[in-house]
Amino acid sequence: MTKLTVGPYVASMKTSPAQVRDRQAFLTRARLRDDVPTVAGLPLVGLGGSCGKPAFLLPYLIRWDDVNTQALEDVGAEFGCFVEYGAYPHLKLQDGGQEVAAVQDWSNIGMVFIRPGYERGEELLVRLRDALAPSGG
């Protein structure tokens, strides 16, 4: 598998400092959300506010416990990552510490954020989807 295929879509959502007050430009970009892409069957549901990483909706809720945090760490190890546990878990590359993914759990949804330029982004998204499933993937 390769990088996520949504890079151009994500780029089309962003704007330049010169256009941040341009309401019409915003409305044009907002229409792009009428038809959002999917990756590995997971719909893109937004972008990270500070990082701009695309967020994908998981088909189940996550409630963190020993089993799924261990599964998260195991997937991380497969991709040369460690897990950083902050407000929610982030996968960061062992070599250099770059964040490549984050998993958010909320009362009504679970989401995975993936760095669009990460070479194994789609593969990582699929592994996280499968490994974190309530049945144990």
CSV table of N, CA and C in Angstrom, one decimal:
chain,number,residue,atom,x,y,z
A,1,MET,N,0.8,-1.2,0.0
A,1,MET,CA,0.0,0.0,0.0
A,1,MET,C,0.9,1.2,0.0
A,2,THR,N,0.3,2.4,-0.2
A,2,THR,CA,1.0,3.6,-0.4
A,2,THR,C,0.5,4.7,0.5
A,3,LYS,N,1.0,5.9,0.2
A,3,LYS,CA,0.5,7.1,0.9
A,3,LYS,C,-1.0,7.2,0.7
A,4,LEU,N,-1.7,7.9,1.6
A,4,LEU,CA,-3.1,8.2,1.4
A,4,LEU,C,-3.3,8.9,0.1
A,5,THR,N,-4.5,8.6,-0.5
A,5,THR,CA,-4.8,9.2,-1.8
A,5,THR,C,-5.5,10.5,-1.7
A,6,VAL,N,-5.6,11.0,-0.4
A,6,VAL,CA,-6.4,12.2,-0.2
A,6,VAL,C,-5.6,13.5,-0.1
A,7,GLY,N,-4.3,13.4,-0.4
A,7,GLY,CA,-3.4,14.6,-0.3
A,7,GLY,C,-3.9,15.8,-1.1
A,8,PRO,N,-4.3,15.6,-2.4
A,8,PRO,CA,-4.8,16.8,-3.1
A,8,PRO,C,-6.1,17.3,-2.6
A,9,TYR,N,-7.0,16.4,-2.1
A,9,TYR,CA,-8.2,16.9,-1.5
A,9,TYR,C,-7.9,17.7,-0.2
A,10,VAL,N,-7.0,17.2,0.6
A,10,VAL,CA,-6.7,17.9,1.9
A,10,VAL,C,-6.1,19.3,1.5
A,11,ALA,N,-5.2,19.3,0.5
A,11,ALA,CA,-4.6,20.6,0.1
A,11,ALA,C,-5.7,21.6,-0.4
A,12,SER,N,-6.7,21.1,-1.0
A,12,SER,CA,-7.8,22.0,-1.6
A,12,SER,C,-8.6,22.6,-0.5
A,13,MET,N,-8.6,22.1,0.7
A,13,MET,CA,-9.3,22.6,1.9
A,13,MET,C,-8.6,23.8,2.5
A,14,LYS,N,-7.3,23.9,2.3
A,14,LYS,CA,-6.5,24.9,3.0
A,14,LYS,C,-6.4,26.1,2.1
A,15,THR,N,-6.0,27.2,2.7
A,15,THR,CA,-6.0,28.5,2.0
A,15,THR,C,-4.7,29.3,2.4
A,16,SER,N,-4.5,30.4,1.7
A,16,SER,CA,-3.3,31.2,2.0
A,16,SER,C,-3.7,32.3,3.0
A,17,PRO,N,-2.8,32.9,3.7
A,17,PRO,CA,-3.1,34.0,4.6
A,17,PRO,C,-3.8,35.1,3.9
A,18,ALA,N,-3.6,35.3,2.7
A,18,ALA,CA,-4.2,36.4,1.9
A,18,ALA,C,-5.7,36.1,1.7
A,19,GLN,N,-6.2,34.9,1.9
A,19,GLN,CA,-7.6,34.5,1.6
A,19,GLN,C,-8.4,34.2,2.8
A,20,VAL,N,-7.8,34.3,4.0
A,20,VAL,CA,-8.5,33.9,5.2
A,20,VAL,C,-9.7,34.8,5.6
A,21,ARG,N,-9.8,35.9,5.0
A,21,ARG,CA,-11.0,36.7,5.2
A,21,ARG,C,-12.0,36.7,4.0
A,22,ASP,N,-11.7,35.9,3.0
A,22,ASP,CA,-12.4,35.8,1.8
A,22,ASP,C,-13.6,34.8,1.9
A,23,ARG,N,-14.8,35.3,2.2
A,23,ARG,CA,-15.9,34.5,2.4
A,23,ARG,C,-16.3,33.7,1.2
A,24,GLN,N,-16.2,34.2,0.0
A,24,GLN,CA,-16.6,33.5,-1.2
A,24,GLN,C,-15.6,32.4,-1.5
A,25,ALA,N,-14.3,32.6,-1.2
A,25,ALA,CA,-13.3,31.5,-1.4
A,25,ALA,C,-13.6,30.4,-0.4
A,26,PHE,N,-14.0,30.8,0.8
A,26,PHE,CA,-14.4,29.8,1.8
A,26,PHE,C,-15.6,29.0,1.4
A,27,LEU,N,-16.6,29.6,0.9
A,27,LEU,CA,-17.8,28.9,0.4
A,27,LEU,C,-17.5,28.0,-0.7
A,28,THR,N,-16.6,28.4,-1.6
A,28,THR,CA,-16.1,27.5,-2.7
A,28,THR,C,-15.5,26.2,-2.1
A,29,ARG,N,-14.6,26.4,-1.2
A,29,ARG,CA,-13.9,25.3,-0.5
A,29,ARG,C,-14.9,24.4,0.2
A,30,ALA,N,-15.8,25.0,0.9
A,30,ALA,CA,-16.8,24.3,1.7
A,30,ALA,C,-17.6,23.4,0.8
A,31,ARG,N,-17.9,23.7,-0.4
A,31,ARG,CA,-18.6,22.8,-1.3
A,31,ARG,C,-17.9,21.6,-1.6
A,32,LEU,N,-16.6,21.6,-1.5
A,32,LEU,CA,-15.8,20.4,-1.7
A,32,LEU,C,-16.1,19.3,-0.7
A,33,ARG,N,-16.7,19.7,0.5
A,33,ARG,CA,-17.1,18.7,1.5
A,33,ARG,C,-18.4,18.0,1.2
A,34,ASP,N,-19.0,18.4,0.1
A,34,ASP,CA,-20.3,17.7,-0.3
A,34,ASP,C,-20.0,16.3,-0.8
A,35,ASP,N,-18.8,16.1,-1.2
A,35,ASP,CA,-18.5,14.8,-1.8
A,35,ASP,C,-17.1,14.4,-1.3
A,36,VAL,N,-17.0,13.8,-0.1
A,36,VAL,CA,-15.7,13.5,0.5
A,36,VAL,C,-15.2,12.1,0.1
A,37,PRO,N,-13.9,12.0,0.0
A,37,PRO,CA,-13.3,10.7,-0.3
A,37,PRO,C,-13.3,9.7,0.8
A,38,THR,N,-13.1,8.4,0.5
A,38,THR,CA,-13.0,7.4,1.5
A,38,THR,C,-11.6,6.7,1.2
A,39,VAL,N,-11.1,6.1,2.2
A,39,VAL,CA,-9.8,5.3,2.1
A,39,VAL,C,-10.1,4.0,2.9
A,40,ALA,N,-9.9,2.9,2.2
A,40,ALA,CA,-10.1,1.6,2.9
A,40,ALA,C,-11.5,1.4,3.4
A,41,GLY,N,-12.4,2.0,2.8
A,41,GLY,CA,-13.8,2.0,3.2
A,41,GLY,C,-14.2,2.9,4.3
A,42,LEU,N,-13.2,3.7,4.8
A,42,LEU,CA,-13.5,4.6,5.9
A,42,LEU,C,-13.6,6.0,5.3
A,43,PRO,N,-14.8,6.7,5.7
A,43,PRO,CA,-15.0,8.1,5.1
A,43,PRO,C,-14.1,9.1,5.8
A,44,LEU,N,-13.6,10.0,5.0
A,44,LEU,CA,-12.9,11.2,5.6
A,44,LEU,C,-14.0,12.1,6.3
A,45,VAL,N,-13.7,12.4,7.5
A,45,VAL,CA,-14.7,13.2,8.3
A,45,VAL,C,-14.2,14.5,8.7
A,46,GLY,N,-13.0,14.9,8.3
A,46,GLY,CA,-12.5,16.2,8.7
A,46,GLY,C,-11.0,16.2,8.7
A,47,LEU,N,-10.5,17.4,9.1
A,47,LEU,CA,-9.1,17.6,9.2
A,47,LEU,C,-8.7,18.0,10.6
A,48,GLY,N,-7.6,17.6,11.1
A,48,GLY,CA,-7.1,18.0,12.4
A,48,GLY,C,-7.0,19.5,12.5
A,49,GLY,N,-7.5,20.1,13.5
A,49,GLY,CA,-7.5,21.6,13.6
A,49,GLY,C,-6.1,22.2,13.6
A,50,SER,N,-5.2,21.6,14.3
A,50,SER,CA,-3.9,22.2,14.4
A,50,SER,C,-2.9,21.6,13.3
A,51,CYS,N,-3.2,20.3,13.0
A,51,CYS,CA,-2.2,19.6,12.2
A,51,CYS,C,-2.6,19.5,10.7
A,52,GLY,N,-3.9,19.6,10.5
A,52,GLY,CA,-4.4,19.4,9.1
A,52,GLY,C,-4.4,18.0,8.6
A,53,LYS,N,-4.2,17.0,9.5
A,53,LYS,CA,-4.2,15.6,9.1
A,53,LYS,C,-5.6,15.2,8.8
A,54,PRO,N,-5.8,14.4,7.8
A,54,PRO,CA,-7.2,13.9,7.5
A,54,PRO,C,-7.6,12.9,8.6
A,55,ALA,N,-8.9,13.0,9.0
A,55,ALA,CA,-9.5,12.1,10.0
A,55,ALA,C,-10.5,11.2,9.3
A,56,PHE,N,-10.4,9.9,9.7
A,56,PHE,CA,-11.2,8.9,9.1
A,56,PHE,C,-12.1,8.3,10.2
A,57,LEU,N,-13.4,8.1,9.9
A,57,LEU,CA,-14.3,7.6,10.9
A,57,LEU,C,-14.2,6.1,11.0
A,58,LEU,N,-14.0,5.6,12.2
A,58,LEU,CA,-14.0,4.2,12.4
A,58,LEU,C,-15.4,3.6,12.4
A,59,PRO,N,-15.7,2.4,12.1
A,59,PRO,CA,-17.0,1.9,12.1
A,59,PRO,C,-17.5,1.3,13.4
A,60,TYR,N,-16.8,1.8,14.5
A,60,TYR,CA,-17.1,1.4,15.8
A,60,TYR,C,-16.6,2.4,16.8
A,61,LEU,N,-17.1,2.3,18.1
A,61,LEU,CA,-16.6,3.2,19.1
A,61,LEU,C,-15.4,2.5,19.8
A,62,ILE,N,-14.5,3.3,20.4
A,62,ILE,CA,-13.3,2.8,21.1
A,62,ILE,C,-13.5,3.2,22.6
A,63,ARG,N,-13.3,2.3,23.5
A,63,ARG,CA,-13.2,2.5,24.9
A,63,ARG,C,-11.8,1.9,25.3
A,64,TRP,N,-10.9,2.7,25.6
A,64,TRP,CA,-9.5,2.2,25.8
A,64,TRP,C,-9.4,1.3,27.0
A,65,ASP,N,-8.7,0.2,26.8
A,65,ASP,CA,-8.5,-0.8,27.9
A,65,ASP,C,-7.1,-1.4,27.7
A,66,ASP,N,-6.7,-2.4,28.5
A,66,ASP,CA,-5.4,-3.0,28.4
A,66,ASP,C,-5.3,-3.8,27.0
A,67,VAL,N,-6.4,-4.4,26.6
A,67,VAL,CA,-6.3,-5.2,25.3
A,67,VAL,C,-6.1,-4.3,24.1
A,68,ASN,N,-6.9,-3.2,23.9
A,68,ASN,CA,-6.7,-2.4,22.7
A,68,ASN,C,-5.5,-1.5,22.8
A,69,THR,N,-5.1,-1.1,24.0
A,69,THR,CA,-3.9,-0.3,24.0
A,69,THR,C,-2.7,-1.1,23.7
A,70,GLN,N,-2.7,-2.4,24.1
A,70,GLN,CA,-1.6,-3.3,23.7
A,70,GLN,C,-1.7,-3.6,22.2
A,71,ALA,N,-2.9,-3.7,21.6
A,71,ALA,CA,-3.0,-3.9,20.1
A,71,ALA,C,-2.5,-2.6,19.4
A,72,LEU,N,-2.7,-1.4,20.0
A,72,LEU,CA,-2.2,-0.2,19.4
A,72,LEU,C,-0.7,-0.2,19.4
A,73,GLU,N,-0.1,-0.6,20.5
A,73,GLU,CA,1.3,-0.6,20.6
A,73,GLU,C,1.9,-1.7,19.7
A,74,ASP,N,1.2,-2.8,19.5
A,74,ASP,CA,1.7,-3.8,18.6
A,74,ASP,C,1.7,-3.3,17.2
A,75,VAL,N,0.6,-2.7,16.8
A,75,VAL,CA,0.6,-2.1,15.4
A,75,VAL,C,1.7,-1.0,15.3
A,76,GLY,N,1.8,-0.2,16.3
A,76,GLY,CA,2.9,0.8,16.2
A,76,GLY,C,4.3,0.1,16.0
A,77,ALA,N,4.6,-0.9,16.7
A,77,ALA,CA,5.8,-1.6,16.5
A,77,ALA,C,6.0,-2.1,15.1
A,78,GLU,N,4.9,-2.6,14.5
A,78,GLU,CA,5.0,-3.1,13.1
A,78,GLU,C,5.4,-2.0,12.2
A,79,PHE,N,5.1,-0.8,12.5
A,79,PHE,CA,5.4,0.4,11.7
A,79,PHE,C,6.6,1.2,12.2
A,80,GLY,N,7.4,0.7,13.1
A,80,GLY,CA,8.5,1.4,13.7
A,80,GLY,C,8.1,2.6,14.5
A,81,CYS,N,7.0,2.5,15.2
A,81,CYS,CA,6.5,3.6,16.0
A,81,CYS,C,6.4,3.2,17.5
A,82,PHE,N,6.4,4.3,18.3
A,82,PHE,CA,6.0,4.1,19.7
A,82,PHE,C,4.7,4.9,19.9
A,83,VAL,N,4.0,4.6,21.0
A,83,VAL,CA,2.8,5.3,21.3
A,83,VAL,C,3.0,6.3,22.3
A,84,GLU,N,2.6,7.5,22.1
A,84,GLU,CA,2.6,8.6,23.0
A,84,GLU,C,1.2,8.8,23.5
A,85,TYR,N,1.0,8.6,24.8
A,85,TYR,CA,-0.3,8.7,25.4
A,85,TYR,C,-0.5,10.1,26.0
A,86,GLY,N,-1.2,11.0,25.3
A,86,GLY,CA,-1.6,12.3,25.8
A,86,GLY,C,-3.1,12.3,26.0
A,87,ALA,N,-3.7,13.4,25.5
A,87,ALA,CA,-5.2,13.4,25.6
A,87,ALA,C,-5.8,12.2,24.9
A,88,TYR,N,-5.1,11.8,23.8
A,88,TYR,CA,-5.4,10.6,23.1
A,88,TYR,C,-4.1,10.0,22.6
A,89,PRO,N,-4.1,8.8,22.1
A,89,PRO,CA,-2.8,8.2,21.7
A,89,PRO,C,-2.3,8.6,20.3
A,90,HIS,N,-1.0,8.8,20.2
A,90,HIS,CA,-0.4,9.2,18.9
A,90,HIS,C,0.7,8.2,18.6
A,91,LEU,N,0.8,7.8,17.4
A,91,LEU,CA,1.9,6.9,16.9
A,91,LEU,C,2.9,7.8,16.3
A,92,LYS,N,4.2,7.7,16.9
A,92,LYS,CA,5.3,8.5,16.4
A,92,LYS,C,6.4,7.6,16.0
A,93,LEU,N,7.1,7.9,14.9
A,93,LEU,CA,8.2,7.1,14.4
A,93,LEU,C,9.3,7.0,15.5
A,94,GLN,N,9.8,5.8,15.7
A,94,GLN,CA,11.0,5.6,16.6
A,94,GLN,C,12.1,6.5,16.1
A,95,ASP,N,12.3,6.6,14.8
A,95,ASP,CA,13.4,7.3,14.3
A,95,ASP,C,13.0,8.8,14.0
A,96,GLY,N,13.2,9.7,15.0
A,96,GLY,CA,12.9,11.1,14.8
A,96,GLY,C,11.7,11.6,15.5
A,97,GLY,N,10.8,10.7,15.8
A,97,GLY,CA,9.6,11.1,16.6
A,97,GLY,C,8.5,11.8,15.8
A,98,GLN,N,8.5,11.7,14.5
A,98,GLN,CA,7.5,12.4,13.7
A,98,GLN,C,6.1,11.6,13.9
A,99,GLU,N,5.1,12.4,14.2
A,99,GLU,CA,3.8,11.8,14.4
A,99,GLU,C,3.2,11.4,13.0
A,100,VAL,N,2.8,10.1,12.9
A,100,VAL,CA,2.2,9.6,11.7
A,100,VAL,C,0.7,9.3,11.8
A,101,ALA,N,0.2,9.1,13.1
A,101,ALA,CA,-1.2,8.8,13.3
A,101,ALA,C,-1.6,9.1,14.7
A,102,ALA,N,-2.9,9.3,14.9
A,102,ALA,CA,-3.5,9.5,16.2
A,102,ALA,C,-4.9,8.9,16.2
A,103,VAL,N,-5.3,8.4,17.3
A,103,VAL,CA,-6.6,7.7,17.4
A,103,VAL,C,-7.4,8.5,18.5
A,104,GLN,N,-8.6,9.0,18.1
A,104,GLN,CA,-9.4,9.7,19.1
A,104,GLN,C,-10.6,8.9,19.4
A,105,ASP,N,-10.9,8.9,20.6
A,105,ASP,CA,-12.2,8.2,21.1
A,105,ASP,C,-13.1,9.3,21.7
A,106,TRP,N,-14.3,9.3,21.3
A,106,TRP,CA,-15.3,10.2,21.8
A,106,TRP,C,-16.5,9.4,22.2
A,107,SER,N,-17.5,10.0,22.8
A,107,SER,CA,-18.7,9.3,23.2
A,107,SER,C,-19.5,8.7,22.1
A,108,ASN,N,-19.4,9.4,20.9
A,108,ASN,CA,-20.2,9.0,19.8
A,108,ASN,C,-19.5,8.5,18.6
A,109,ILE,N,-18.1,8.7,18.5
A,109,ILE,CA,-17.4,8.2,17.3
A,109,ILE,C,-15.9,7.9,17.7
A,110,GLY,N,-15.3,7.2,16.9
A,110,GLY,CA,-13.8,6.9,16.9
A,110,GLY,C,-13.3,7.4,15.6
A,111,MET,N,-12.1,8.0,15.6
A,111,MET,CA,-11.5,8.6,14.4
A,111,MET,C,-10.0,8.2,14.4
A,112,VAL,N,-9.4,8.0,13.3
A,112,VAL,CA,-8.0,7.9,13.1
A,112,VAL,C,-7.5,9.0,12.2
A,113,PHE,N,-6.5,9.8,12.7
A,113,PHE,CA,-5.9,10.8,11.9
A,113,PHE,C,-4.6,10.2,11.4
A,114,ILE,N,-4.3,10.4,10.1
A,114,ILE,CA,-3.1,9.9,9.4
A,114,ILE,C,-2.4,11.0,8.7
A,115,ARG,N,-1.1,11.1,8.9
A,115,ARG,CA,-0.3,12.0,8.1
A,115,ARG,C,-0.3,11.7,6.6
A,116,PRO,N,-0.8,12.6,5.8
A,116,PRO,CA,-1.0,12.3,4.4
A,116,PRO,C,0.2,12.0,3.6
A,117,GLY,N,1.4,12.5,4.0
A,117,GLY,CA,2.6,12.2,3.3
A,117,GLY,C,3.3,11.0,3.8
A,118,TYR,N,2.8,10.3,4.8
A,118,TYR,CA,3.5,9.1,5.3
A,118,TYR,C,3.4,8.0,4.3
A,119,GLU,N,4.5,7.4,4.0
A,119,GLU,CA,4.7,6.4,2.9
A,119,GLU,C,3.7,5.2,3.1
A,120,ARG,N,3.5,4.8,4.3
A,120,ARG,CA,2.6,3.6,4.6
A,120,ARG,C,1.3,4.0,5.2
A,121,GLY,N,0.8,5.2,4.9
A,121,GLY,CA,-0.4,5.7,5.5
A,121,GLY,C,-1.6,4.9,5.3
A,122,GLU,N,-1.9,4.4,4.1
A,122,GLU,CA,-3.1,3.6,3.9
A,122,GLU,C,-3.0,2.3,4.6
A,123,GLU,N,-1.8,1.7,4.6
A,123,GLU,CA,-1.6,0.4,5.2
A,123,GLU,C,-1.8,0.6,6.8
A,124,LEU,N,-1.3,1.6,7.3
A,124,LEU,CA,-1.4,1.9,8.7
A,124,LEU,C,-2.9,2.1,9.1
A,125,LEU,N,-3.6,2.8,8.3
A,125,LEU,CA,-5.0,3.0,8.6
A,125,LEU,C,-5.8,1.7,8.6
A,126,VAL,N,-5.5,0.8,7.7
A,126,VAL,CA,-6.2,-0.5,7.6
A,126,VAL,C,-5.8,-1.3,8.8
A,127,ARG,N,-4.5,-1.3,9.2
A,127,ARG,CA,-4.1,-2.1,10.4
A,127,ARG,C,-4.7,-1.6,11.7
A,128,LEU,N,-4.8,-0.3,11.8
A,128,LEU,CA,-5.4,0.3,13.0
A,128,LEU,C,-6.9,-0.1,13.0
A,129,ARG,N,-7.6,0.1,11.9
A,129,ARG,CA,-9.0,-0.2,11.8
A,129,ARG,C,-9.3,-1.7,12.3
A,130,ASP,N,-8.4,-2.6,11.8
A,130,ASP,CA,-8.6,-4.0,12.1
A,130,ASP,C,-8.2,-4.4,13.5
A,131,ALA,N,-7.1,-3.8,13.9
A,131,ALA,CA,-6.6,-4.2,15.2
A,131,ALA,C,-7.3,-3.6,16.4
A,132,LEU,N,-8.0,-2.5,16.2
A,132,LEU,CA,-8.7,-1.9,17.3
A,132,LEU,C,-10.2,-2.2,17.4
A,133,ALA,N,-10.6,-3.0,16.4
A,133,ALA,CA,-12.0,-3.4,16.4
A,133,ALA,C,-12.4,-4.1,17.7
A,134,PRO,N,-13.6,-3.9,18.2
A,134,PRO,CA,-14.0,-4.5,19.5
A,134,PRO,C,-13.8,-6.0,19.6
A,135,SER,N,-13.9,-6.7,18.5
A,135,SER,CA,-13.7,-8.2,18.5
A,135,SER,C,-12.3,-8.6,18.6
A,136,GLY,N,-11.4,-7.6,18.5
A,136,GLY,CA,-9.9,-7.9,18.6
A,136,GLY,C,-9.3,-8.0,17.3
A,137,GLY,N,-10.0,-7.7,16.2
A,137,GLY,CA,-9.4,-7.6,14.9
A,137,GLY,C,-8.8,-8.9,14.5
